[in-house]
Short mmCIF file of C-alpha atoms in Angstrom, two decimals:
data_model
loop_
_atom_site.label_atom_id
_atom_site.label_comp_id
_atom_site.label_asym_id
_atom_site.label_seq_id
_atom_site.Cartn_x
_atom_site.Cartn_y
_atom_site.Cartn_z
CA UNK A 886 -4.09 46.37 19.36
CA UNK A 887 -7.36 44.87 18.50
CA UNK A 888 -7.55 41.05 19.58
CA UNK A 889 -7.92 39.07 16.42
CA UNK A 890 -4.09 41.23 15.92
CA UNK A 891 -2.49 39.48 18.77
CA UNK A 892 -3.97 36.07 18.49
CA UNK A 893 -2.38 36.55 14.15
CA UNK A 894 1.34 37.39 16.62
CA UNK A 895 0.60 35.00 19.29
CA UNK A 896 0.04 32.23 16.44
CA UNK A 897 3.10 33.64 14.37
CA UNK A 898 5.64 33.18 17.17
CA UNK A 899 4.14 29.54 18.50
CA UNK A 900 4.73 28.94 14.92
CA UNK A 901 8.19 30.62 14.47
CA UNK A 902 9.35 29.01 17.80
CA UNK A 903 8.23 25.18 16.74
CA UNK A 904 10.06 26.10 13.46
CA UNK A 905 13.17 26.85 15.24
CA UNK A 906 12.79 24.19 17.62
CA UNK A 907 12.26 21.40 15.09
CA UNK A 908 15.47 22.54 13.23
CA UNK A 909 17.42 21.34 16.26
CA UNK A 910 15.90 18.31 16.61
CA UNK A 911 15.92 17.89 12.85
CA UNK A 912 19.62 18.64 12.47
CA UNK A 913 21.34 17.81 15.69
CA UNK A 914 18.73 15.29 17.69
CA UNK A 915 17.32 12.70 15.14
CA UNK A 916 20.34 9.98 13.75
CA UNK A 917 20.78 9.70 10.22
CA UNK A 918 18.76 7.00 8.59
CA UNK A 919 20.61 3.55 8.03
CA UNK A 920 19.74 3.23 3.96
CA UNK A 921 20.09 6.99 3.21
CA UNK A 922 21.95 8.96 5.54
CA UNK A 923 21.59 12.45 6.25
CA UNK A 924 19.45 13.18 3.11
CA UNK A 925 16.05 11.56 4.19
CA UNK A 926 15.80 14.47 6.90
CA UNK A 927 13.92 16.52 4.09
CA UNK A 928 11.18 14.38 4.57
CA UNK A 929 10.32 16.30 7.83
CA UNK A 930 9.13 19.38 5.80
CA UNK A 931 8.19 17.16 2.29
CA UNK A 932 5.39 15.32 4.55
CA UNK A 933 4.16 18.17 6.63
CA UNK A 934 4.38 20.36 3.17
CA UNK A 935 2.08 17.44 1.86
CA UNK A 936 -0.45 17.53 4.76
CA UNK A 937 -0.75 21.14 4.74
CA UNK A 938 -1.55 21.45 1.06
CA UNK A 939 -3.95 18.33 1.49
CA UNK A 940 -5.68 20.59 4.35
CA UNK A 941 -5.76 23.89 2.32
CA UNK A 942 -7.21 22.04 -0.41
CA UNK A 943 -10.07 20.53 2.45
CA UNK A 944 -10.44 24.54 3.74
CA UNK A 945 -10.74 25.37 -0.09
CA UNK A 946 -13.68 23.14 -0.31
CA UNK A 947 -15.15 23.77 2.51
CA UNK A 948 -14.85 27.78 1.59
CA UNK A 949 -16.20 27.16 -2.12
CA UNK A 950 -19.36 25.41 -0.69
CA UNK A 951 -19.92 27.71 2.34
CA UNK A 952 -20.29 30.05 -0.19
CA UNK A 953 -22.86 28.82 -2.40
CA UNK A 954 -25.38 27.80 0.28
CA UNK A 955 -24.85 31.13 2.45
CA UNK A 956 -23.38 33.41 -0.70
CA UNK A 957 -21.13 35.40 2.19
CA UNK A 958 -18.36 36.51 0.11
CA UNK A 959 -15.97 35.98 3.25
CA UNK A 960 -16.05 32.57 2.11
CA UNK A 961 -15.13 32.74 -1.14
CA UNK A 962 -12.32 34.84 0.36
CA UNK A 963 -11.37 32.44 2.94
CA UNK A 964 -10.87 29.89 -0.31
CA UNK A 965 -9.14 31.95 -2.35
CA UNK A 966 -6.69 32.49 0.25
CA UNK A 967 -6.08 29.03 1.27
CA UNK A 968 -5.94 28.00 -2.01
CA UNK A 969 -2.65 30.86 -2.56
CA UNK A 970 -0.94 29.23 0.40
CA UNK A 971 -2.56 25.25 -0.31
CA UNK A 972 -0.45 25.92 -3.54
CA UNK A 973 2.66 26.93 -2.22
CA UNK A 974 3.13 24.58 -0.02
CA UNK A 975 2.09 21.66 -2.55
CA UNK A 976 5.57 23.28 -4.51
CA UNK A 977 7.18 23.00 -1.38
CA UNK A 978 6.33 19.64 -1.21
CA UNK A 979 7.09 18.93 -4.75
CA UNK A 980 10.63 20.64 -4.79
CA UNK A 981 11.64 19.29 -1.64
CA UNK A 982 10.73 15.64 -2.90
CA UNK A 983 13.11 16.60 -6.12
CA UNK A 984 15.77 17.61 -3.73
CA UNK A 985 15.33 13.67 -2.45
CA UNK A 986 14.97 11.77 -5.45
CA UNK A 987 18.30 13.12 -6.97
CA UNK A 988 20.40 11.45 -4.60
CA UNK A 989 18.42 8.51 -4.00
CA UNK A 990 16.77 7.46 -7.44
CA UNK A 991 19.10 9.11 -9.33
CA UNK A 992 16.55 11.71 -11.09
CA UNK A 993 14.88 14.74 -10.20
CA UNK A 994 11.72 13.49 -11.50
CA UNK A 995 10.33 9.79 -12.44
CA UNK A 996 6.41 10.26 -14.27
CA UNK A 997 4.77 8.31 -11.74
CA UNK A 998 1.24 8.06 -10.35
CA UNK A 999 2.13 10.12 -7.37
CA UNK A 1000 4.06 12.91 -8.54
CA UNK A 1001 1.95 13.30 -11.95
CA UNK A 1002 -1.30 13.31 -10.03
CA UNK A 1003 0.30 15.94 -7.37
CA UNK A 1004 1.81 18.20 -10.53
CA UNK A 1005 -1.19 17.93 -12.29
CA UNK A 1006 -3.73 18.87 -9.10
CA UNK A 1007 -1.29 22.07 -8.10
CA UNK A 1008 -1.87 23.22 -12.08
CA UNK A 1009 -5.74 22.63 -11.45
CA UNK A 1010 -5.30 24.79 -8.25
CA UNK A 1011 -2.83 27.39 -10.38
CA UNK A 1012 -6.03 27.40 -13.16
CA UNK A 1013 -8.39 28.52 -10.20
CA UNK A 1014 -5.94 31.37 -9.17
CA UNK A 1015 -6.00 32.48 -12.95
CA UNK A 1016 -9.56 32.13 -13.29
CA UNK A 1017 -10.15 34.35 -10.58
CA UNK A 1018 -8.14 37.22 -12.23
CA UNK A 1019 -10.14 36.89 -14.90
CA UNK A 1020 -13.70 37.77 -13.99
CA UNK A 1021 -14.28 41.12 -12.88
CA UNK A 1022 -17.47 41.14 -10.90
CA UNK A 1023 -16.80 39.56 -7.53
CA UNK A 1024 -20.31 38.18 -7.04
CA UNK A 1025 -19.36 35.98 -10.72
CA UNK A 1026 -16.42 35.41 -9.32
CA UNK A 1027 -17.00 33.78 -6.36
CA UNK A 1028 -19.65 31.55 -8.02
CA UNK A 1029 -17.67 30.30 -10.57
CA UNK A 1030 -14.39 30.19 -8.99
CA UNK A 1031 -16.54 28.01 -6.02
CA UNK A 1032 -17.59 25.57 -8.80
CA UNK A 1033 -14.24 25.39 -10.47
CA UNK A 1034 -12.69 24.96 -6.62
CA UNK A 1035 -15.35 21.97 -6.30
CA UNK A 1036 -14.36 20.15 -9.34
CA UNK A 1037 -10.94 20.64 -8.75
CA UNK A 1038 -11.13 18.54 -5.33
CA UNK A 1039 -11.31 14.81 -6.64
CA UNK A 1040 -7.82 15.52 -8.69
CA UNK A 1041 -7.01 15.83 -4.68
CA UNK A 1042 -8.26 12.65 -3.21
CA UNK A 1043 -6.06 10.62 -6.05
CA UNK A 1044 -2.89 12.16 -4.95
CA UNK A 1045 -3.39 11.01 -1.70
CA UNK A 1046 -4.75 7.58 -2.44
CA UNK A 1047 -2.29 7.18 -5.88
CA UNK A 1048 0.24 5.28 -3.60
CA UNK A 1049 -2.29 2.58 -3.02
CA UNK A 1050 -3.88 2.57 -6.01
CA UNK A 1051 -1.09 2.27 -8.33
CA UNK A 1052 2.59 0.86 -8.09
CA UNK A 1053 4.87 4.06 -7.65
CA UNK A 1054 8.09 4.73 -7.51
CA UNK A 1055 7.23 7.31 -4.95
CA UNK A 1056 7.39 5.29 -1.48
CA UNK A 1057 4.13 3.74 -0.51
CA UNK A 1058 2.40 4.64 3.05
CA UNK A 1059 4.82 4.84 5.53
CA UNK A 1060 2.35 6.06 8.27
CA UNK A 1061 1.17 2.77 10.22
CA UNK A 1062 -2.27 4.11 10.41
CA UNK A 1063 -2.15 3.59 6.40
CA UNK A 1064 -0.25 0.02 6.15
CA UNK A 1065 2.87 1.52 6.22
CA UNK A 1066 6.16 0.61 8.44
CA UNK A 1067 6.32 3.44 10.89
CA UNK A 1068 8.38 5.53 11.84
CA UNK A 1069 11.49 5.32 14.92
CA UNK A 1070 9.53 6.73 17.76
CA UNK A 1071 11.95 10.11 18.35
CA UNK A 1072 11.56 10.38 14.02
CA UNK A 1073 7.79 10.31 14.41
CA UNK A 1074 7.47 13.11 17.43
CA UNK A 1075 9.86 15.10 15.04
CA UNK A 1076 7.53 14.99 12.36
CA UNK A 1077 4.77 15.12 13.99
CA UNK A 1078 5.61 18.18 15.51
CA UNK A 1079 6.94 19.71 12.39
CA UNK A 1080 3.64 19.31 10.76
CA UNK A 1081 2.08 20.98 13.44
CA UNK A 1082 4.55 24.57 12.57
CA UNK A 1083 3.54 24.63 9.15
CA UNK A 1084 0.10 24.14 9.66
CA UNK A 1085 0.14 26.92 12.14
CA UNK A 1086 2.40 28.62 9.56
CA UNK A 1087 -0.17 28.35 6.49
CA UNK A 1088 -3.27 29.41 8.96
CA UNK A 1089 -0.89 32.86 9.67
CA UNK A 1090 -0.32 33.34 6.15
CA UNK A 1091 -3.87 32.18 5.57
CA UNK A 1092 -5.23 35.17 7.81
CA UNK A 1093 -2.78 37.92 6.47
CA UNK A 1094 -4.13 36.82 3.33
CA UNK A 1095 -7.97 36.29 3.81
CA UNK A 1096 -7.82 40.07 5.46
CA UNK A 1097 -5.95 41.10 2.10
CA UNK A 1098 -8.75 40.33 -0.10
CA UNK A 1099 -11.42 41.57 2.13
CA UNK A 1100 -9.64 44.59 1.77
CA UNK A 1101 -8.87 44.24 -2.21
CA UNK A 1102 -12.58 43.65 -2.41
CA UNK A 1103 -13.43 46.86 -0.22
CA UNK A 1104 -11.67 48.64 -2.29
CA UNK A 1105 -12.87 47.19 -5.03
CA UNK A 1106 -16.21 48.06 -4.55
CA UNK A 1107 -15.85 52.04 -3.40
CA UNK A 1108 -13.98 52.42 -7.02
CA UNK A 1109 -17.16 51.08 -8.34
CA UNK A 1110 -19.26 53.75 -6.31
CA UNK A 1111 -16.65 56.34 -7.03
CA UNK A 1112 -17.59 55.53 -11.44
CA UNK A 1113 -21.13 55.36 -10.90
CA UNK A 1114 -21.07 58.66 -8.84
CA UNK B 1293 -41.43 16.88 -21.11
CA UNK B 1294 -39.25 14.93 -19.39
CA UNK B 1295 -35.74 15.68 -18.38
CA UNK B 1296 -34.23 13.28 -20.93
CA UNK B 1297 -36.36 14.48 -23.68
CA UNK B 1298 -35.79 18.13 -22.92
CA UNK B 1299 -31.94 17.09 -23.65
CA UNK B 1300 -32.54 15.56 -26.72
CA UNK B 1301 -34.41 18.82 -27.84
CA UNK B 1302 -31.17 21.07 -26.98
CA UNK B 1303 -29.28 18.61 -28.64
CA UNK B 1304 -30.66 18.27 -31.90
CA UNK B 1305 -31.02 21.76 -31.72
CA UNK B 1306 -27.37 22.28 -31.60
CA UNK B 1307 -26.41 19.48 -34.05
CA UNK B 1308 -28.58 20.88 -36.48
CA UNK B 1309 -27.21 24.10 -36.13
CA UNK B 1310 -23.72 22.69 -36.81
CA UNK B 1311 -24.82 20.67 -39.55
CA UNK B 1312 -25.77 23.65 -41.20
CA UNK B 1313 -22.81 26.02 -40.83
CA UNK B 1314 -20.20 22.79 -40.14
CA UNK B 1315 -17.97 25.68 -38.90
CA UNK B 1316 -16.70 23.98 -36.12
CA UNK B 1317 -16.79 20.28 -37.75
CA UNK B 1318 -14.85 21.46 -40.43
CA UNK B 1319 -12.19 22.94 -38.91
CA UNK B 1320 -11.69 20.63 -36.20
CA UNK B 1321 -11.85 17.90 -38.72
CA UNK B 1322 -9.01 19.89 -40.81
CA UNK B 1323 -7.28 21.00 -37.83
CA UNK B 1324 -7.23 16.96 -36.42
CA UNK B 1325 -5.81 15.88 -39.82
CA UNK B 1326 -3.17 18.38 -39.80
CA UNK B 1327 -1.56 17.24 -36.42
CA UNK B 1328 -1.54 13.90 -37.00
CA UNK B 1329 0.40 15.07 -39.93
CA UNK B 1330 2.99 17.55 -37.79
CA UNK B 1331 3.38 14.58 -35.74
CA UNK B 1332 4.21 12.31 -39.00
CA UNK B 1333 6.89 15.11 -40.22
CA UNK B 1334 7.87 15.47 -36.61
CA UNK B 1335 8.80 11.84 -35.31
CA UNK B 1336 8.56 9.94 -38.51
CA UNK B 1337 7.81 6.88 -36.95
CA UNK B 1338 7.63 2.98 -38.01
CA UNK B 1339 5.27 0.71 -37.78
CA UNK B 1340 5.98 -0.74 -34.36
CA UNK B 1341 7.02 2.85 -32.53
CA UNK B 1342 3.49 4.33 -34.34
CA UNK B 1343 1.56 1.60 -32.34
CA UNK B 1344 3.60 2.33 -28.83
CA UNK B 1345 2.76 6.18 -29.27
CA UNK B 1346 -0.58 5.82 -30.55
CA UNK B 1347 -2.20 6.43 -27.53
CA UNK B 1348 -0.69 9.41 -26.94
CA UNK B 1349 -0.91 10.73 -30.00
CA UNK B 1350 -4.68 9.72 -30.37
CA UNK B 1351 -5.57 11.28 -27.57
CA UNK B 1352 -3.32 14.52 -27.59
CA UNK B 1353 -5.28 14.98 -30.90
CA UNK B 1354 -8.87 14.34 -29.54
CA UNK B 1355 -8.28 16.52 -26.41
CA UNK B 1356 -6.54 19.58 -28.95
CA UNK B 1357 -9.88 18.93 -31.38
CA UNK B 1358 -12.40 18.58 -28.47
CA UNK B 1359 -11.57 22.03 -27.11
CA UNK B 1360 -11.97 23.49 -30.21
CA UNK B 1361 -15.98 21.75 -30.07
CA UNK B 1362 -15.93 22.51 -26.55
CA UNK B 1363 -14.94 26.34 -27.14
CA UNK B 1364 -18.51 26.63 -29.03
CA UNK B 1365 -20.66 24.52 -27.08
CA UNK B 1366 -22.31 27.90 -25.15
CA UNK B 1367 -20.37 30.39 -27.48
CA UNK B 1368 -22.59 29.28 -30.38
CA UNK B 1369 -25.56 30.71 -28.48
CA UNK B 1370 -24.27 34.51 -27.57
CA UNK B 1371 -25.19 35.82 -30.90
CA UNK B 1372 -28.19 37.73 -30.26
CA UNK B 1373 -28.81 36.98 -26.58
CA UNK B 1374 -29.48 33.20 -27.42
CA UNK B 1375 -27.96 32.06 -24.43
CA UNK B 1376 -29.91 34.19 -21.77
CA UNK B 1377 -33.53 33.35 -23.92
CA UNK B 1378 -32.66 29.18 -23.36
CA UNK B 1379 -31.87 30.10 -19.51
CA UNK B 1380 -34.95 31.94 -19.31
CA UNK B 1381 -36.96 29.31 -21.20
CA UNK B 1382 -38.99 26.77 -19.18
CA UNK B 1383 -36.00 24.17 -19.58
CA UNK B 1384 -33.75 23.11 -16.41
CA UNK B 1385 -30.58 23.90 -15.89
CA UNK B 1386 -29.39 20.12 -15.76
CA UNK B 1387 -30.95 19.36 -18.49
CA UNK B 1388 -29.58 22.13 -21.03
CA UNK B 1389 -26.40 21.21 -19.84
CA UNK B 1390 -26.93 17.20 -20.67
CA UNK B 1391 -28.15 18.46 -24.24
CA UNK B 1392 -25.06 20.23 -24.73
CA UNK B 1393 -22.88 17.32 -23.47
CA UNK B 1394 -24.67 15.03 -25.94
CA UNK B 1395 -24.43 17.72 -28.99
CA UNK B 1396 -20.58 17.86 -28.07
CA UNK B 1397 -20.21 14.23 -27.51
CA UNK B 1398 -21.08 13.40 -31.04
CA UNK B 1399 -19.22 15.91 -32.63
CA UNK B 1400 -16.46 14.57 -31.31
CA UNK B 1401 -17.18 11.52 -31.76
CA UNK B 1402 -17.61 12.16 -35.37
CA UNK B 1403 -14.67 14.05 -35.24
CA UNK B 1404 -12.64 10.20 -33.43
CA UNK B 1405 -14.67 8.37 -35.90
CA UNK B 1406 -12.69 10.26 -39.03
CA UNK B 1407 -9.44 10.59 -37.29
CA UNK B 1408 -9.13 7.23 -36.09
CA UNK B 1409 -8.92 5.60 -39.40
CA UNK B 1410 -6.81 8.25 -40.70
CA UNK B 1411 -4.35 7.68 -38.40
CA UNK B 1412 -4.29 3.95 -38.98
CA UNK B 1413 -3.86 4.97 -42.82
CA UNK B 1414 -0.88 7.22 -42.25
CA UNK B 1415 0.99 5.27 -39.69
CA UNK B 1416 0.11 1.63 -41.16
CA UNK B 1417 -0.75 0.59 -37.85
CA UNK B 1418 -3.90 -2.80 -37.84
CA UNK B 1419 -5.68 -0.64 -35.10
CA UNK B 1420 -9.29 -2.92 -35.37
CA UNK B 1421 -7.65 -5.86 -33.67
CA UNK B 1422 -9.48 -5.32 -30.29
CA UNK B 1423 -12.03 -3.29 -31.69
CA UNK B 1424 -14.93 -2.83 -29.66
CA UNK B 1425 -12.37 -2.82 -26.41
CA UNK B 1426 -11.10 0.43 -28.56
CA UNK B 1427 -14.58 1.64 -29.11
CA UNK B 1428 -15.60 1.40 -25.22
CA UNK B 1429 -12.58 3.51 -24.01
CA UNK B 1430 -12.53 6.09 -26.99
CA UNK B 1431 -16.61 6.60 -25.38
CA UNK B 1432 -15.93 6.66 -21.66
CA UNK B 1433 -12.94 8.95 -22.14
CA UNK B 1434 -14.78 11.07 -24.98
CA UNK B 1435 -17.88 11.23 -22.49
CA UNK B 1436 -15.75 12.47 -19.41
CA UNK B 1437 -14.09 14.82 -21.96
CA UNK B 1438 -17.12 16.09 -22.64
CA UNK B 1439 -18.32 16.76 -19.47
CA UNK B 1440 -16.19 18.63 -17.67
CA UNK B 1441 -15.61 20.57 -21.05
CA UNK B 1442 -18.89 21.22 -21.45
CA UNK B 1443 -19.40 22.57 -17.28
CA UNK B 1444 -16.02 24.65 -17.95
CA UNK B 1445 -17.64 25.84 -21.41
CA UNK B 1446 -20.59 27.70 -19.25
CA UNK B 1447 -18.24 28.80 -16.79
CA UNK B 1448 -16.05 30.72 -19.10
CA UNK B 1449 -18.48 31.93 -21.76
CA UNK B 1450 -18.45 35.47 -20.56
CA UNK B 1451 -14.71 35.77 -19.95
CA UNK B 1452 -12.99 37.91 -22.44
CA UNK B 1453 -10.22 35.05 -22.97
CA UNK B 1454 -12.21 32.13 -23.26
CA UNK B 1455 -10.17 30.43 -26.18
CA UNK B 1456 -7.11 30.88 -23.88
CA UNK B 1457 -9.04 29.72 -19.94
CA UNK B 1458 -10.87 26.84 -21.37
CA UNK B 1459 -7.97 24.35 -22.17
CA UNK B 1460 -5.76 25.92 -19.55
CA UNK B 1461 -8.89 25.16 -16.79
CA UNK B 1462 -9.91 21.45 -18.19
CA UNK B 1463 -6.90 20.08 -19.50
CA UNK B 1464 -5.63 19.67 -16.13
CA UNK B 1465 -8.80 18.22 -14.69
CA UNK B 1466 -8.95 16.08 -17.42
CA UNK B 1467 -5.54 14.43 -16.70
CA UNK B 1468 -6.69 11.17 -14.92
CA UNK B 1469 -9.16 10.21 -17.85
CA UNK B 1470 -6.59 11.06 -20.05
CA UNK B 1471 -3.85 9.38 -18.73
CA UNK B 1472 -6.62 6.19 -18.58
CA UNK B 1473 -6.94 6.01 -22.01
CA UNK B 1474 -3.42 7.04 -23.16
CA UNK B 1475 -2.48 3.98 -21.66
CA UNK B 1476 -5.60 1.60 -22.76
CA UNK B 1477 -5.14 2.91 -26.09
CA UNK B 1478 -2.12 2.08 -26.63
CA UNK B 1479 -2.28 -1.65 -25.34
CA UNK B 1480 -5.47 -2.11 -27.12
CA UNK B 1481 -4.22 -0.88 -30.61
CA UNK B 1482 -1.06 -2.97 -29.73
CA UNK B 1483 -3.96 -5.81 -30.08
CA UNK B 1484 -3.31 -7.09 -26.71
CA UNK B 1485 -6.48 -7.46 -23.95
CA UNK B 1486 -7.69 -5.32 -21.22
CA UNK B 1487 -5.71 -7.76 -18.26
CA UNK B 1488 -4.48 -7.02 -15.02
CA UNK B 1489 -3.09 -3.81 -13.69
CA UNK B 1490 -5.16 -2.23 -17.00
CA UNK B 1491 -8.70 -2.69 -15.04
CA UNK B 1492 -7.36 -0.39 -12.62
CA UNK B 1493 -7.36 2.39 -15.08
CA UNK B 1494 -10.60 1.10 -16.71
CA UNK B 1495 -12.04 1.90 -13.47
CA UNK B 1496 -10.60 4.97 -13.09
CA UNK B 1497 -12.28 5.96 -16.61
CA UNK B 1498 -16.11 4.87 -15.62
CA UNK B 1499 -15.13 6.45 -11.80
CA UNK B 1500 -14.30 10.19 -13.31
CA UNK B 1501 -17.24 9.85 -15.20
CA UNK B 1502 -19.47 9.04 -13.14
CA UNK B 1503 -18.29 11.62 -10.87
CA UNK B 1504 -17.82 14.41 -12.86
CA UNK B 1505 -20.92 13.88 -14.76
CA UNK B 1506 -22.75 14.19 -11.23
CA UNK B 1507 -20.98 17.02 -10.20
CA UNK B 1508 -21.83 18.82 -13.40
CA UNK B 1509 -25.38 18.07 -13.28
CA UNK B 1510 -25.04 19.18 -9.41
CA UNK B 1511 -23.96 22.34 -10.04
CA UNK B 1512 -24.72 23.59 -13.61
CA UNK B 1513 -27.78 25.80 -12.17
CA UNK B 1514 -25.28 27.49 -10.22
CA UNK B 1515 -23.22 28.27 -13.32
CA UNK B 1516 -25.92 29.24 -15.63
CA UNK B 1517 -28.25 30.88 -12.89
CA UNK B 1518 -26.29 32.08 -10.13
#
């Protein structure tokens, strides 16, 4: 087994381990909170869903303009394939919060600065995924799809900053580092370390991916020699 | 020649060549009218619920009609390799781009200037009573409109379903500004002032702008070059 293999299962089990781990201290360890019982425990995967799509989206950038100073298709790869897993776990994050705000405000949904800016970014990341399925020639591709990645980053930064910029019904910062009112100390480690599984779990699925479309693109390209022969 | 006066050269160009077929004027003129009509038949409104939705409706007509500009900004110039003679000719990138921005911005502007009234007709909604307040958002959100259309216009002008990618790609990206003037639009035609929480979005309007419109100008040699 080659290395990069084992370091993919090395990373897949720390990952799968924290997961399991976390559950416990999730389900069994943390008390329920005083205002909302049991119910605000999804807010240990709705945050670190959050974060992790926030961080795909920063990868996706980074990827899109790696790409048009060095024009190394990895890459473009390397975006597209953070973008696939920024974008599920920004659904995550948005199903998870509907899951909450049933019980708690009494709707699945409420149009407010916060969610709308979050739906609306994850459609301008869905867009990118489409537009990528629509050019043929991967050289095009990548150049436009880096562009469209670029311009789709600022829809990004107003998600995250929507809470202070407008008054939401979505709760405002609740990390102290942002204003907010902290969390109970044993809460905080929880969630801490709960972010810290999925991000390990999107950079797996990140990898398995990234190597998929290296491949795709392989193949891609010996059909092409296979026509022109 | 200068960078703005290059612009101005693709832009007349265009707008002359638009004045002369008035293909897409026409029919985004027609096709404008007809929705506010659909939406007439649809809701049937008064007086005082017209003015709440106006902004929505306004601008849900003005995005609809500025893809269909949008669609032919580059499109117009395929017949007979147009498009690859103006990228080879000694022109920059940036600055066919800004021509094309300004050629679209009118047209839809035009396009606002027609509808506008219309709609105040058909609804009987007063909508002059902050006028110039009305004027300044409909050209900041128009501009940013324009923009991003206009960068997403070049990127998709080779794709075999470029009616269908272009709104899907910028109507998304254009949510913020939209959202902006949905909501200054509707105050302002309600004849009430630009106060309070409403700078916020004001600000968000001249910030998209002023980003997008660098960004385009940033990267438009990448999209029409490589």
């Amino acid at each position: 087994m080659i290395m990069r293999e084992k370091l993919l299962y090395l990373l897949s089990l720390v990952a799968g381990v924290l997961i399991v781990w976390n559950l416990y201290g999730i389900f069994v360890t943390v008390p329920d909170e005083k205002l909302q019982g049991a119910v605000y425990r999804i807010m240990f995967f709705h945050i670190p869903a959050a974060v992790t799509a926030g961080v795909a989206c920063g990868f996706a950038l980074a990827g899109s303009v790696l790409y048009l100073v060095t024009r190394n298709l990895t890459y473009d790869a390397l975006a597209a394939s953070v973008t696939e897993v920024g974008v599920t776990f920004g659904f995550v994050n948005l199903i998870t919060g509907m899951i909450w705000a049933r019980p708690i405000w009494g709707v699945w949904w409420a149009w407010d600065a916060r969610l709308t800016s979050m739906l609306i970014s994850l459609l301008a990341y869905t867009g990118y995924l489409m537009l990528r399925t629509a050019i043929d020639d991967p050289t095009t591709r990548a150049r436009i799809c880096a562009v469209m990645s670029i311009f789709t980053f600022p829809g990004v930064i107003i998600t995250w900053k929507s809470i202070e910029w407008w008054r939401t019904q979505h709760p405002g910062p609740v990390f102290q580092a942002r204003g907010g009112g902290g969390f109970a100390p044993e809460m905080l480690q929880i969630l801490m370390l709960n972010m810290l599984a999925l991000i390990l779990f999107a950079t797996v699925l990140t990898i398995i991916r990234l190597r998929q479309v290296e491949t795709q693109r392989e193949l891609e390209g010996l059909r092409r020699e296979a026509h022109a022969i | 020649m200068n960078f703005f006066r290059q612009s101005l050269t693709i832009a007349a160009k265009d707008l002359r060549s638009e004045f002369r077929t008035k293909e897409t004027l026409n029919a985004t003129i027609s096709f404008s009218i007809v929705i506010l009509l659909l939406f007439s038949f649809a809701f049937e409104p008064t007086e005082e619920e017209a003015r709440v939705l106006s902004g929505g409706l306004l601008w849900l007509v003005f995005a609809f009609a500025g893809v269909l500009i949008l669609n032919r900004g580059f499109a117009r110039d395929l017949p007979n390799d147009c498009l690859d003679a103006l990228i080879a000719s000694p022109i920059s990138g940036p600055a066919l781009f800004f021509g094309k921005t300004i050629a679209n911005f009118t047209l839809l502007l035009a396009v606002e200037f027609i509808c506008v009234p219309v709609f105040g007709i058909f609804y009987d909604v007063p909508w002059t009573l902050q006028f110039w307040p009305i004027v300044t958002v409909t050209v900041l959100a128009s501009w940013g409109l324009c923009v991003v259309g206009t960068a997403f216009s070049a990127m998709t002008v080779n794709l075999r379903l470029r009616e269908l990618m272009l709104p899907m790609l910028v109507y998304p990206l254009m949510m913020p500004s939209m959202l902006a003037a949905i909501k200054l639009t509707g105050v302002l035609v309600m004849g009430q002032p630009v106060s309070g929480d409403l700078f916020q979005w004001l600000k968000l309007l001249i910030g998209f702008d002023v980003i997008y419109t660098a960004l385009a100008l940033a990267l438009v040699d990448i999209i029409l070059v490589g």
